[in-house]
C-alpha cells in the first residue's frame, strides 16, 4: 500500500510538473507568435504581402495548436489569437489598399492638370515640327508618362490608359487644329 501511495504521488508530481512545463512552453510560444505578428505587420507594406504573412501566421498557429491539442484552455487562447491575427491583417490590408487608391487618385488628378497645361501650350504652336519636338522633349509630357507608369505599378491600369490616350488625343487634336 505504501509503495502504491508513493507511486501515485510520483505520478501526480510528474503530471503537475508536465502541466507547469507545458504551460510555460505555451506562454513562450504565444509570446513568440505575438512577436512574429508584430514583425509581419511591420513588413507588410503591400496588400499582397498581408495575405502572404497572414498565411505564415496561420501555419504557425496550426503548428501551435497541434502541439498543445490536449488542453482546452490552450486551444481557446490559440483560437482567440487566430481571430486577432486575422483581424489585424485585414485591417492593415484595408489601410494599404486605401492608401494605394488615394495615391492613384492623386496621380490621376495631377495627370489631368498636366494635360490641361499641355493643351494650353499646344494652342500657341505654329508648326507640326514644333508640336512633335514638344512631345518628344518636354518635361511635363515625360512626367505625365511617368505618372501613367506609376499608376500601372499601383495596379490602376485603367487610369493609366486613360492618361495615355488623352495625351495621344491631345497630340492628334493639336495636329488636326494646325491643319485646319
Backbone as ProteinMPNN parsed JSONL, in Angstrom:
{"seq_chain_A": "XXXXXXXXXXXXXXXXXXXXXXXXXXXXXXXXXXXXXXXXXXXXXXXXXXXXXXXXXXXXXXXXXXXXXXXXXXXXXXXXXXXXXXXXXXXXXXXXXXXXXXXXXXXXXXXXXXXXXXXXXXXXXXXXXXXXXXXXXXXXXXXXXXXXXXXXXXXXXXXXXXXXXXXXXXXXXXXXXXXX", "coords_chain_A": {"N_chain_A": [[0.834, -1.187, 0.0], [1.961, 1.227, 0.791], [3.9, 1.446, -1.099], [2.31, 1.692, -3.429], [1.028, 4.128, -2.814], [3.218, 5.863, -2.839], [4.0, 5.542, -5.457], [1.715, 6.584, -6.778], [1.842, 9.196, -5.821], [4.217, 10.048, -7.021], [3.456, 9.891, -9.703], [1.463, 11.85, -9.728], [2.974, 14.118, -9.053], [4.687, 14.145, -11.24], [2.84, 14.565, -13.283], [1.87, 17.118, -12.576], [4.227, 18.569, -12.85], [4.699, 18.234, -15.598], [2.441, 19.597, -16.569], [2.963, 22.225, -15.645], [5.359, 22.754, -17.004], [4.438, 22.522, -19.603], [2.597, 24.627, -19.653], [4.37, 26.78, -19.322], [5.933, 26.531, -21.612], [3.95, 26.943, -23.514], [3.204, 29.598, -22.992], [5.585, 30.856, -23.717], [5.637, 30.225, -26.433], [3.355, 31.599, -27.276], [4.179, 34.251, -26.812], [6.221, 34.357, -28.675], [4.71, 34.046, -31.006], [3.246, 36.435, -30.884], [5.331, 38.265, -31.245], [6.108, 37.553, -33.816], [3.806, 38.277, -35.187], [3.863, 41.076, -34.822], [6.241, 41.68, -36.203], [5.61, 40.745, -38.799], [3.437, 42.38, -39.455], [4.689, 44.823, -39.566], [6.415, 44.381, -41.718], [4.668, 44.019, -43.796], [3.949, 45.822, -46.376], [2.429, 46.02, -48.574], [-0.77, 45.115, -49.939], [-0.773, 42.486, -50.952], [1.348, 41.3, -49.659], [0.34, 41.243, -47.116], [-1.509, 39.151, -47.238], [0.23, 37.01, -47.696], [1.843, 37.004, -45.36], [-0.145, 36.629, -43.489], [-0.911, 34.021, -44.07], [1.45, 32.692, -43.315], [1.434, 33.191, -40.564], [-0.917, 31.848, -39.832], [-0.198, 29.213, -40.382], [1.791, 28.904, -38.483], [0.23, 29.122, -36.175], [-1.391, 26.884, -36.49], [0.491, 24.84, -36.182], [1.161, 25.31, -33.543], [-1.272, 24.766, -32.362], [-1.501, 22.034, -32.877], [0.562, 21.056, -31.311], [-0.253, 21.605, -28.711], [-2.694, 20.367, -28.281], [-3.949, 18.901, -26.314], [-4.935, 20.424, -24.253], [-7.759, 22.195, -23.421], [-7.977, 24.825, -22.613], [-5.672, 25.997, -23.704], [-6.234, 25.704, -26.408], [-8.421, 27.411, -26.666], [-7.171, 29.887, -26.213], [-5.448, 29.946, -28.401], [-7.305, 30.008, -30.456], [-8.489, 32.506, -29.974], [-6.262, 34.116, -30.449], [-5.883, 33.555, -33.134], [-8.145, 34.764, -34.284], [-7.56, 37.424, -33.631], [-5.174, 37.807, -35.072], [-6.079, 37.471, -37.705], [-7.933, 39.608, -37.915], [-6.214, 41.773, -37.507], [-4.465, 41.647, -39.704], [-6.309, 41.966, -41.789], [-7.254, 44.542, -41.293], [-4.889, 46.006, -41.668], [-4.45, 45.42, -44.356], [-6.663, 46.649, -45.572], [-6.115, 49.321, -44.933], [-3.747, 49.691, -46.389], [-4.691, 49.313, -48.997], [-6.464, 51.459, -49.215], [-4.661, 53.598, -48.987], [-3.156, 53.142, -51.281], [-5.122, 53.539, -53.229], [-5.728, 56.243, -52.769], [-3.291, 57.391, -53.488], [-3.197, 56.68, -56.205], [-5.396, 58.119, -57.118], [-4.556, 60.746, -56.637], [-2.352, 60.846, -58.381], [-3.693, 60.537, -60.816], [-5.361, 62.819, -60.869], [-3.404, 64.809, -60.854], [-2.198, 64.219, -63.277], [-4.245, 64.931, -65.018], [-4.312, 67.688, -64.649], [-1.811, 68.331, -65.667], [-2.219, 67.605, -68.316], [-4.06, 69.568, -69.078], [-2.407, 71.819, -69.0], [-0.608, 71.138, -71.012], [-2.305, 71.18, -73.22], [-2.895, 73.91, -73.33], [-0.372, 74.963, -73.966], [0.039, 73.84, -76.46], [-1.735, 75.197, -78.082], [-0.491, 77.506, -78.786], [1.423, 76.871, -80.61], [2.942, 76.762, -83.855], [3.718, 75.016, -85.881], [3.909, 71.63, -87.144], [6.3, 70.346, -86.647], [7.231, 71.692, -84.435], [5.33, 70.946, -82.549], [5.767, 68.177, -82.465], [8.427, 68.096, -81.537], [8.03, 69.228, -79.074], [6.44, 67.268, -77.813], [8.283, 65.226, -77.762], [10.336, 66.101, -76.11], [9.561, 67.678, -73.903], [9.419, 68.326, -70.426], [7.048, 68.073, -68.902], [5.42, 66.421, -70.446], [6.914, 64.104, -70.366], [6.792, 63.679, -67.627], [4.067, 63.167, -67.295], [3.861, 60.735, -68.644], [5.457, 59.195, -66.974], [3.865, 59.255, -64.699], [1.71, 57.774, -65.596], [2.945, 55.296, -65.834], [3.498, 54.885, -63.138], [0.916, 54.631, -62.166], [0.191, 52.222, -63.356], [1.949, 50.603, -61.98], [0.789, 50.792, -59.475], [-1.381, 49.294, -59.857], [-3.552, 50.306, -61.178], [-4.421, 50.263, -64.012], [-6.385, 51.172, -65.686], [-6.796, 53.945, -65.24], [-4.253, 54.73, -65.968], [-4.158, 54.025, -68.687], [-6.141, 55.733, -69.56], [-4.952, 58.272, -69.127], [-2.77, 58.061, -70.903], [-4.128, 57.748, -73.35], [-5.517, 60.173, -73.473], [-3.367, 61.924, -73.649], [-2.354, 61.194, -76.126], [-4.584, 61.79, -77.758], [-4.677, 64.531, -77.372], [-2.368, 65.329, -78.647], [-2.958, 64.51, -81.289], [-5.225, 66.116, -81.747], [-4.071, 68.635, -81.617], [-2.42, 68.579, -83.895], [-4.39, 68.282, -85.841], [-5.882, 70.663, -85.548], [-3.954, 72.436, -86.302], [-3.69, 71.865, -89.017], [-6.178, 72.607, -89.91]], "CA_chain_A": [[0.0, 0.0, 0.0], [2.867, 2.374, 0.86], [4.529, 1.525, -2.412], [1.309, 2.229, -4.353], [0.849, 5.539, -2.497], [4.416, 6.559, -3.311], [3.924, 5.522, -6.918], [0.664, 7.534, -7.146], [2.382, 10.53, -5.534], [5.2, 10.356, -8.065], [2.701, 10.14, -10.934], [0.816, 13.143, -9.54], [4.033, 15.13, -9.139], [5.138, 14.169, -12.629], [1.777, 15.181, -14.074], [1.883, 18.544, -12.255], [5.427, 19.118, -13.46], [4.458, 18.279, -17.047], [1.482, 20.669, -16.813], [3.651, 23.505, -15.458], [6.297, 22.904, -18.124], [3.625, 22.734, -20.792], [2.073, 25.992, -19.569], [5.498, 27.688, -19.563], [6.274, 26.447, -23.023], [2.854, 27.548, -24.265], [3.337, 31.051, -22.858], [6.735, 31.259, -24.534], [5.222, 30.127, -27.839], [2.43, 32.71, -27.527], [4.985, 35.465, -26.933], [6.889, 34.256, -29.969], [3.686, 34.315, -32.031], [2.974, 37.877, -30.831], [6.467, 38.939, -31.87], [6.007, 37.284, -35.249], [2.717, 39.119, -35.675], [4.366, 42.451, -34.889], [7.212, 41.769, -37.294], [4.942, 40.574, -40.083], [2.633, 43.574, -39.718], [5.627, 45.871, -39.949], [6.962, 44.056, -43.032], [3.592, 44.017, -44.794], [3.772, 47.163, -46.905], [1.542, 45.894, -49.722], [-1.873, 44.201, -49.614], [-0.426, 41.115, -51.292], [2.221, 40.804, -48.599], [-0.523, 40.957, -45.962], [-2.036, 37.789, -47.417], [1.337, 36.065, -47.54], [2.218, 36.929, -43.95], [-1.279, 36.034, -42.777], [-0.785, 32.568, -44.247], [2.555, 32.225, -42.475], [0.98, 33.212, -39.165], [-1.906, 30.79, -39.646], [0.547, 27.955, -40.315], [2.442, 28.89, -37.173], [-0.802, 28.842, -35.176], [-1.8, 25.481, -36.662], [1.519, 24.022, -35.547], [0.997, 25.512, -32.099], [-2.494, 24.06, -31.975], [-1.263, 20.594, -32.878], [1.458, 20.727, -30.197], [-0.929, 21.761, -27.424], [-4.085, 19.98, -28.513], [-4.53, 18.195, -25.172], [-5.514, 21.352, -23.284], [-8.861, 23.008, -23.948], [-7.645, 26.228, -22.307], [-4.691, 26.43, -24.699], [-6.919, 25.788, -27.697], [-9.215, 28.642, -26.643], [-6.253, 31.015, -26.382], [-4.983, 29.921, -29.792], [-8.436, 30.45, -31.271], [-8.586, 33.958, -29.808], [-5.124, 34.706, -31.139], [-6.14, 33.412, -34.572], [-9.082, 35.834, -34.642], [-6.826, 38.683, -33.536], [-4.239, 37.853, -36.202], [-6.853, 37.675, -38.926], [-8.462, 40.977, -37.905], [-5.097, 42.706, -37.625], [-4.007, 41.66, -41.098], [-7.354, 42.526, -42.647], [-7.235, 45.988, -41.072], [-3.687, 46.518, -42.34], [-4.668, 45.283, -45.794], [-7.609, 47.697, -45.959], [-5.391, 50.59, -44.859], [-2.816, 49.757, -47.518], [-5.464, 49.491, -50.232], [-6.96, 52.834, -49.227], [-3.521, 54.472, -49.276], [-2.827, 52.944, -52.693], [-6.166, 54.194, -54.018], [-5.543, 57.694, -52.646], [-2.114, 57.736, -54.296], [-3.594, 56.575, -57.609], [-6.294, 59.238, -57.405], [-3.73, 61.96, -56.708], [-1.595, 60.794, -59.636], [-4.63, 60.748, -61.911], [-5.743, 64.236, -60.863], [-2.22, 65.56, -61.266], [-2.06, 63.981, -64.712], [-5.252, 65.73, -65.729], [-3.851, 69.085, -64.62], [-0.689, 68.415, -66.613], [-2.822, 67.582, -69.66], [-4.619, 70.894, -69.352], [-1.273, 72.696, -69.297], [-0.092, 70.746, -72.324], [-3.252, 71.675, -74.217], [-2.716, 75.373, -73.438], [0.889, 75.226, -74.677], [-0.088, 73.415, -77.856], [-2.526, 76.18, -78.816], [0.394, 78.577, -79.227], [2.432, 76.343, -81.532], [2.582, 77.102, -85.227], [4.099, 74.011, -86.877], [3.851, 70.248, -86.661], [7.634, 70.021, -86.122], [7.287, 72.272, -83.089], [4.484, 70.092, -81.711], [6.451, 66.899, -82.3], [9.595, 68.274, -80.66], [7.481, 69.471, -77.73], [6.031, 65.962, -77.26], [9.45, 64.366, -77.59], [11.342, 66.569, -75.159], [9.083, 68.497, -72.789], [9.445, 67.693, -69.101], [5.689, 67.775, -68.427], [4.949, 65.252, -71.193], [7.632, 62.966, -69.783], [6.255, 63.468, -66.281], [2.756, 62.548, -67.452], [4.101, 59.332, -68.981], [5.939, 58.563, -65.743], [2.713, 59.076, -63.818], [0.937, 56.65, -66.137], [3.669, 54.083, -65.435], [3.298, 54.722, -61.698], [-0.449, 54.122, -61.991], [0.231, 50.797, -63.691], [2.615, 49.97, -60.838], [-0.163, 50.751, -58.363], [-2.46, 48.37, -60.2], [-4.681, 51.026, -61.751], [-4.093, 50.387, -65.431], [-7.465, 51.895, -66.372], [-6.469, 55.371, -65.194], [-3.022, 54.913, -66.739], [-4.549, 54.002, -70.103], [-6.906, 56.957, -69.801], [-3.996, 59.37, -69.272], [-2.024, 57.858, -72.146], [-4.999, 58.017, -74.503], [-5.78, 61.617, -73.506], [-2.15, 62.557, -74.144], [-2.303, 60.929, -77.558], [-5.641, 62.549, -78.437], [-4.282, 65.938, -77.331], [-1.382, 65.469, -79.724], [-3.666, 64.42, -82.567], [-6.069, 67.297, -81.876], [-3.208, 69.795, -81.926], [-2.035, 68.476, -85.301], [-5.596, 68.497, -86.646], [-6.189, 72.099, -85.497], [-2.923, 73.127, -87.085], [-4.01, 71.654, -90.422], [-7.402, 73.354, -90.222]], "C_chain_A": [[0.879, 1.251, 0.0], [3.547, 2.574, -0.491], [3.569, 2.133, -3.435], [1.053, 3.706, -4.096], [2.037, 6.355, -3.006], [4.393, 6.66, -4.833], [2.881, 6.526, -7.416], [1.144, 8.967, -6.91], [3.382, 10.968, -6.592], [4.491, 10.66, -9.378], [2.043, 11.519, -10.883], [1.842, 14.267, -9.686], [4.526, 15.27, -10.572], [4.114, 14.874, -13.521], [1.732, 16.687, -13.837], [3.079, 19.237, -12.901], [5.261, 19.257, -14.969], [3.487, 19.409, -17.383], [2.142, 22.043, -16.673], [4.621, 23.772, -16.614], [5.546, 23.202, -19.414], [3.069, 24.157, -20.811], [3.177, 27.011, -19.846], [5.869, 27.71, -21.038], [5.2, 27.114, -23.882], [2.934, 29.074, -24.192], [4.486, 31.578, -23.709], [6.37, 31.241, -26.021], [4.241, 31.238, -28.209], [3.182, 34.024, -27.671], [5.711, 35.493, -28.274], [5.916, 34.561, -31.11], [3.338, 35.805, -32.059], [4.1, 38.672, -31.485], [6.448, 38.747, -33.382], [4.92, 38.156, -35.876], [3.188, 40.558, -35.83], [5.331, 42.629, -36.053], [6.546, 41.679, -38.659], [4.093, 41.793, -40.44], [3.536, 44.715, -40.177], [6.172, 45.633, -41.359], [5.921, 44.145, -44.146], [3.335, 45.447, -45.255], [2.956, 47.178, -48.202], [0.418, 44.931, -49.356], [-1.557, 42.737, -49.906], [0.462, 40.495, -50.22], [1.41, 40.495, -47.345], [-1.067, 39.535, -46.051], [-0.952, 36.744, -47.179], [1.709, 35.893, -46.067], [1.087, 36.373, -43.092], [-1.214, 34.518, -42.887], [0.33, 31.995, -43.385], [2.146, 32.169, -41.005], [-0.029, 32.098, -38.904], [-1.23, 29.415, -39.579], [1.217, 27.817, -38.955], [1.426, 28.561, -36.075], [-1.317, 27.408, -35.286], [-0.796, 24.536, -36.009], [1.422, 24.114, -34.027], [-0.215, 24.741, -31.587], [-2.266, 22.551, -31.938], [-0.346, 20.173, -31.721], [0.746, 20.733, -28.857], [-2.401, 21.376, -27.512], [-4.738, 19.305, -27.307], [-5.225, 19.131, -24.187], [-6.558, 22.245, -23.947], [-8.586, 24.497, -23.737], [-6.672, 26.783, -23.346], [-5.35, 26.613, -26.061], [-7.783, 27.042, -27.785], [-8.328, 29.871, -26.864], [-5.734, 31.095, -27.814], [-6.079, 30.411, -30.727], [-8.614, 31.965, -31.18], [-7.456, 34.675, -30.538], [-5.32, 34.639, -32.654], [-7.091, 34.515, -35.05], [-8.384, 37.193, -34.644], [-5.877, 38.866, -34.722], [-4.994, 38.164, -37.489], [-7.362, 39.116, -39.008], [-7.357, 42.009, -38.095], [-4.627, 42.799, -39.069], [-5.052, 42.238, -42.038], [-7.409, 44.042, -42.515], [-6.057, 46.619, -41.797], [-3.862, 46.487, -43.849], [-5.604, 46.38, -46.31], [-6.919, 49.057, -45.956], [-4.449, 50.755, -46.044], [-3.543, 49.969, -48.839], [-5.996, 50.917, -50.333], [-5.842, 53.814, -49.555], [-3.13, 54.366, -50.749], [-3.849, 53.645, -53.583], [-6.05, 55.711, -53.958], [-4.366, 58.154, -53.507], [-2.464, 57.694, -55.782], [-4.501, 57.739, -58.007], [-5.512, 60.542, -57.528], [-2.915, 61.993, -57.995], [-2.492, 61.083, -60.832], [-5.043, 62.22, -62.006], [-4.591, 65.125, -61.307], [-2.002, 65.412, -62.764], [-3.049, 64.799, -65.524], [-4.87, 67.206, -65.751], [-2.695, 69.29, -65.598], [-1.213, 68.428, -68.041], [-3.414, 68.935, -70.039], [-3.517, 71.884, -69.705], [-0.687, 72.396, -70.666], [-0.994, 71.282, -73.427], [-3.097, 73.182, -74.411], [-1.434, 75.699, -74.224], [0.774, 74.892, -76.159], [-0.865, 74.432, -78.697], [-1.643, 77.298, -79.383], [1.434, 78.118, -80.248], [1.957, 76.478, -82.966], [2.961, 76.048, -86.254], [4.045, 72.61, -86.259], [5.207, 69.816, -86.101], [7.777, 70.535, -84.69], [6.48, 71.414, -82.106], [5.182, 68.764, -81.441], [7.663, 67.024, -81.378], [9.146, 68.537, -79.225], [7.114, 68.136, -77.068], [7.235, 65.052, -77.0], [10.347, 64.803, -76.439], [10.816, 67.323, -73.935], [9.009, 67.692, -71.495], [8.043, 67.27, -68.648], [5.103, 66.563, -69.163], [5.606, 63.996, -70.631], [7.106, 62.645, -68.386], [4.894, 62.777, -66.346], [2.906, 61.063, -67.795], [4.61, 58.556, -67.766], [4.792, 58.309, -64.769], [1.835, 57.927, -64.296], [1.614, 55.335, -65.767], [3.487, 53.816, -63.937], [1.902, 54.183, -61.403], [-0.52, 52.636, -62.331], [0.875, 50.036, -62.546], [1.714, 49.857, -59.623], [-1.354, 49.842, -58.659], [-3.679, 49.045, -60.797], [-4.399, 51.306, -63.224], [-5.172, 51.147, -66.202], [-7.165, 53.39, -66.401], [-5.202, 55.663, -65.983], [-3.336, 54.948, -68.233], [-5.311, 55.265, -70.475], [-5.966, 58.15, -70.0], [-3.221, 59.263, -70.577], [-2.882, 58.196, -73.37], [-5.337, 59.505, -74.601], [-4.56, 62.38, -74.016], [-2.051, 62.387, -75.658], [-3.366, 61.738, -78.307], [-5.342, 64.042, -78.422], [-3.292, 66.225, -78.447], [-2.077, 65.477, -81.083], [-4.567, 65.633, -82.797], [-5.251, 68.528, -82.237], [-2.774, 69.767, -83.385], [-3.217, 68.77, -86.223], [-5.961, 69.98, -86.682], [-5.183, 72.911, -86.319], [-3.208, 73.001, -88.568], [-5.237, 72.475, -90.834], [-7.078, 74.814, -90.234]], "O_chain_A": [[0.586, 2.22, -0.7], [3.741, 3.696, -0.957], [3.965, 2.994, -4.221], [0.879, 4.472, -5.044], [1.847, 7.442, -3.552], [4.714, 7.695, -5.417], [3.139, 7.247, -8.38], [0.875, 9.851, -7.723], [3.39, 12.127, -7.007], [4.879, 11.585, -10.092], [2.062, 12.262, -11.864], [1.588, 15.256, -10.373], [4.754, 16.379, -11.055], [4.469, 15.668, -14.392], [1.573, 17.457, -14.785], [2.963, 20.344, -13.428], [5.636, 20.275, -15.55], [3.681, 20.11, -18.376], [1.903, 22.929, -17.493], [4.687, 24.887, -17.133], [5.972, 24.034, -20.216], [3.068, 24.816, -21.851], [2.94, 28.002, -20.536], [6.089, 28.768, -21.627], [5.517, 27.777, -24.869], [2.757, 29.761, -25.198], [4.367, 32.625, -24.345], [6.753, 32.137, -26.772], [4.284, 31.761, -29.322], [2.865, 34.828, -28.548], [5.799, 36.536, -28.921], [6.268, 35.255, -32.064], [3.154, 36.377, -33.134], [3.846, 39.642, -32.199], [6.739, 39.676, -34.136], [5.1, 38.702, -36.964], [2.937, 41.188, -36.857], [5.249, 43.606, -36.797], [6.873, 42.441, -39.569], [4.04, 42.192, -41.604], [3.177, 45.478, -41.073], [6.369, 46.586, -42.113], [6.271, 44.327, -45.312], [2.597, 46.193, -44.611], [2.814, 48.219, -48.843], [0.624, 44.024, -48.55], [-2.02, 41.846, -49.193], [0.341, 39.31, -49.911], [1.755, 39.584, -46.593], [-1.083, 38.806, -45.06], [-1.193, 35.72, -46.539], [1.869, 34.771, -45.587], [1.337, 35.718, -42.079], [-1.438, 33.812, -41.904], [0.171, 30.929, -42.79], [2.472, 31.218, -40.295], [0.011, 31.471, -37.845], [-1.647, 28.555, -38.804], [1.207, 26.744, -38.353], [1.732, 27.807, -35.151], [-1.643, 26.789, -34.273], [-1.177, 23.557, -35.367], [1.581, 23.119, -33.32], [-0.178, 24.142, -30.513], [-2.787, 21.867, -31.057], [-0.464, 19.058, -31.211], [1.093, 19.961, -27.963], [-3.251, 22.002, -26.879], [-5.959, 19.15, -27.279], [-6.024, 18.677, -23.368], [-6.269, 22.955, -24.91], [-8.924, 25.325, -24.584], [-6.834, 27.911, -23.812], [-5.053, 27.569, -26.779], [-7.874, 27.666, -28.843], [-8.692, 30.781, -27.609], [-5.598, 32.184, -28.372], [-5.81, 31.143, -31.679], [-8.86, 32.627, -32.189], [-7.669, 35.713, -31.165], [-4.958, 35.573, -33.369], [-6.867, 35.124, -36.096], [-8.591, 38.007, -35.543], [-5.794, 39.949, -35.3], [-4.584, 39.026, -38.266], [-7.236, 39.765, -40.046], [-7.557, 43.014, -38.779], [-4.415, 43.892, -39.594], [-4.705, 42.934, -42.992], [-7.588, 44.749, -43.507], [-6.205, 47.645, -42.462], [-3.467, 47.425, -44.542], [-5.358, 46.966, -47.365], [-7.115, 49.856, -46.872], [-4.364, 51.833, -46.632], [-3.074, 50.712, -49.701], [-5.98, 51.515, -51.409], [-6.049, 54.758, -50.317], [-2.813, 55.368, -51.389], [-3.483, 54.272, -54.577], [-6.246, 56.393, -54.964], [-4.443, 59.186, -54.173], [-2.066, 58.582, -56.536], [-4.382, 58.278, -59.107], [-5.777, 61.348, -58.42], [-2.798, 63.041, -58.632], [-2.093, 61.793, -61.755], [-5.071, 62.793, -63.095], [-4.79, 66.085, -62.051], [-1.658, 66.38, -63.442], [-2.716, 65.301, -66.597], [-5.078, 67.892, -66.752], [-2.623, 70.315, -66.276], [-0.713, 69.174, -68.883], [-3.284, 69.386, -71.177], [-3.681, 72.699, -70.613], [-0.312, 73.312, -71.398], [-0.512, 71.778, -74.445], [-3.162, 73.672, -75.538], [-1.426, 76.611, -75.05], [1.343, 75.581, -77.006], [-0.662, 74.509, -79.909], [-2.018, 77.957, -80.353], [2.247, 78.925, -80.699], [0.773, 76.337, -83.272], [2.561, 76.169, -87.411], [4.124, 72.433, -85.044], [5.26, 69.005, -85.177], [8.379, 69.876, -83.843], [6.904, 71.19, -80.973], [5.184, 68.283, -80.308], [7.897, 66.157, -80.536], [9.807, 68.117, -78.275], [7.441, 67.905, -75.904], [7.192, 64.204, -76.108], [11.045, 63.977, -75.851], [11.585, 67.578, -73.008], [8.591, 66.534, -71.483], [7.887, 66.198, -68.062], [4.372, 65.77, -68.569], [4.957, 62.966, -70.444], [6.991, 61.479, -68.011], [4.606, 61.895, -65.536], [2.155, 60.231, -67.288], [4.237, 57.402, -67.557], [4.753, 57.277, -64.098], [1.278, 57.19, -63.483], [0.938, 54.365, -65.425], [3.342, 52.668, -63.518], [1.726, 53.37, -60.495], [-1.221, 51.879, -61.66], [0.416, 48.956, -62.174], [1.857, 48.93, -58.826], [-2.224, 49.648, -57.811], [-4.734, 48.422, -60.912], [-4.168, 52.448, -63.621], [-4.894, 51.705, -67.263], [-7.265, 54.03, -67.448], [-5.084, 56.722, -66.6], [-2.832, 55.807, -68.956], [-5.146, 55.802, -71.571], [-6.152, 58.943, -70.923], [-3.035, 60.258, -71.276], [-2.417, 58.849, -74.304], [-5.433, 60.041, -75.706], [-4.701, 63.37, -74.734], [-1.706, 63.325, -76.377], [-3.087, 62.306, -79.363], [-5.712, 64.752, -79.357], [-3.38, 67.257, -79.113], [-1.817, 66.342, -81.919], [-4.663, 66.126, -83.921], [-5.669, 69.355, -83.048], [-2.757, 70.805, -84.046], [-3.064, 69.423, -87.255], [-6.314, 70.5, -87.741], [-5.52, 73.921, -86.937], [-2.985, 73.955, -89.314], [-5.32, 72.97, -91.958], [-7.959, 75.64, -90.474]]}, "name": "protein", "num_of_chains": 1, "seq": "XXXXXXXXXXXXXXXXXXXXXXXXXXXXXXXXXXXXXXXXXXXXXXXXXXXXXXXXXXXXXXXXXXXXXXXXXXXXXXXXXXXXXXXXXXXXXXXXXXXXXXXXXXXXXXXXXXXXXXXXXXXXXXXXXXXXXXXXXXXXXXXXXXXXXXXXXXXXXXXXXXXXXXXXXXXXXXXXXXXX"}
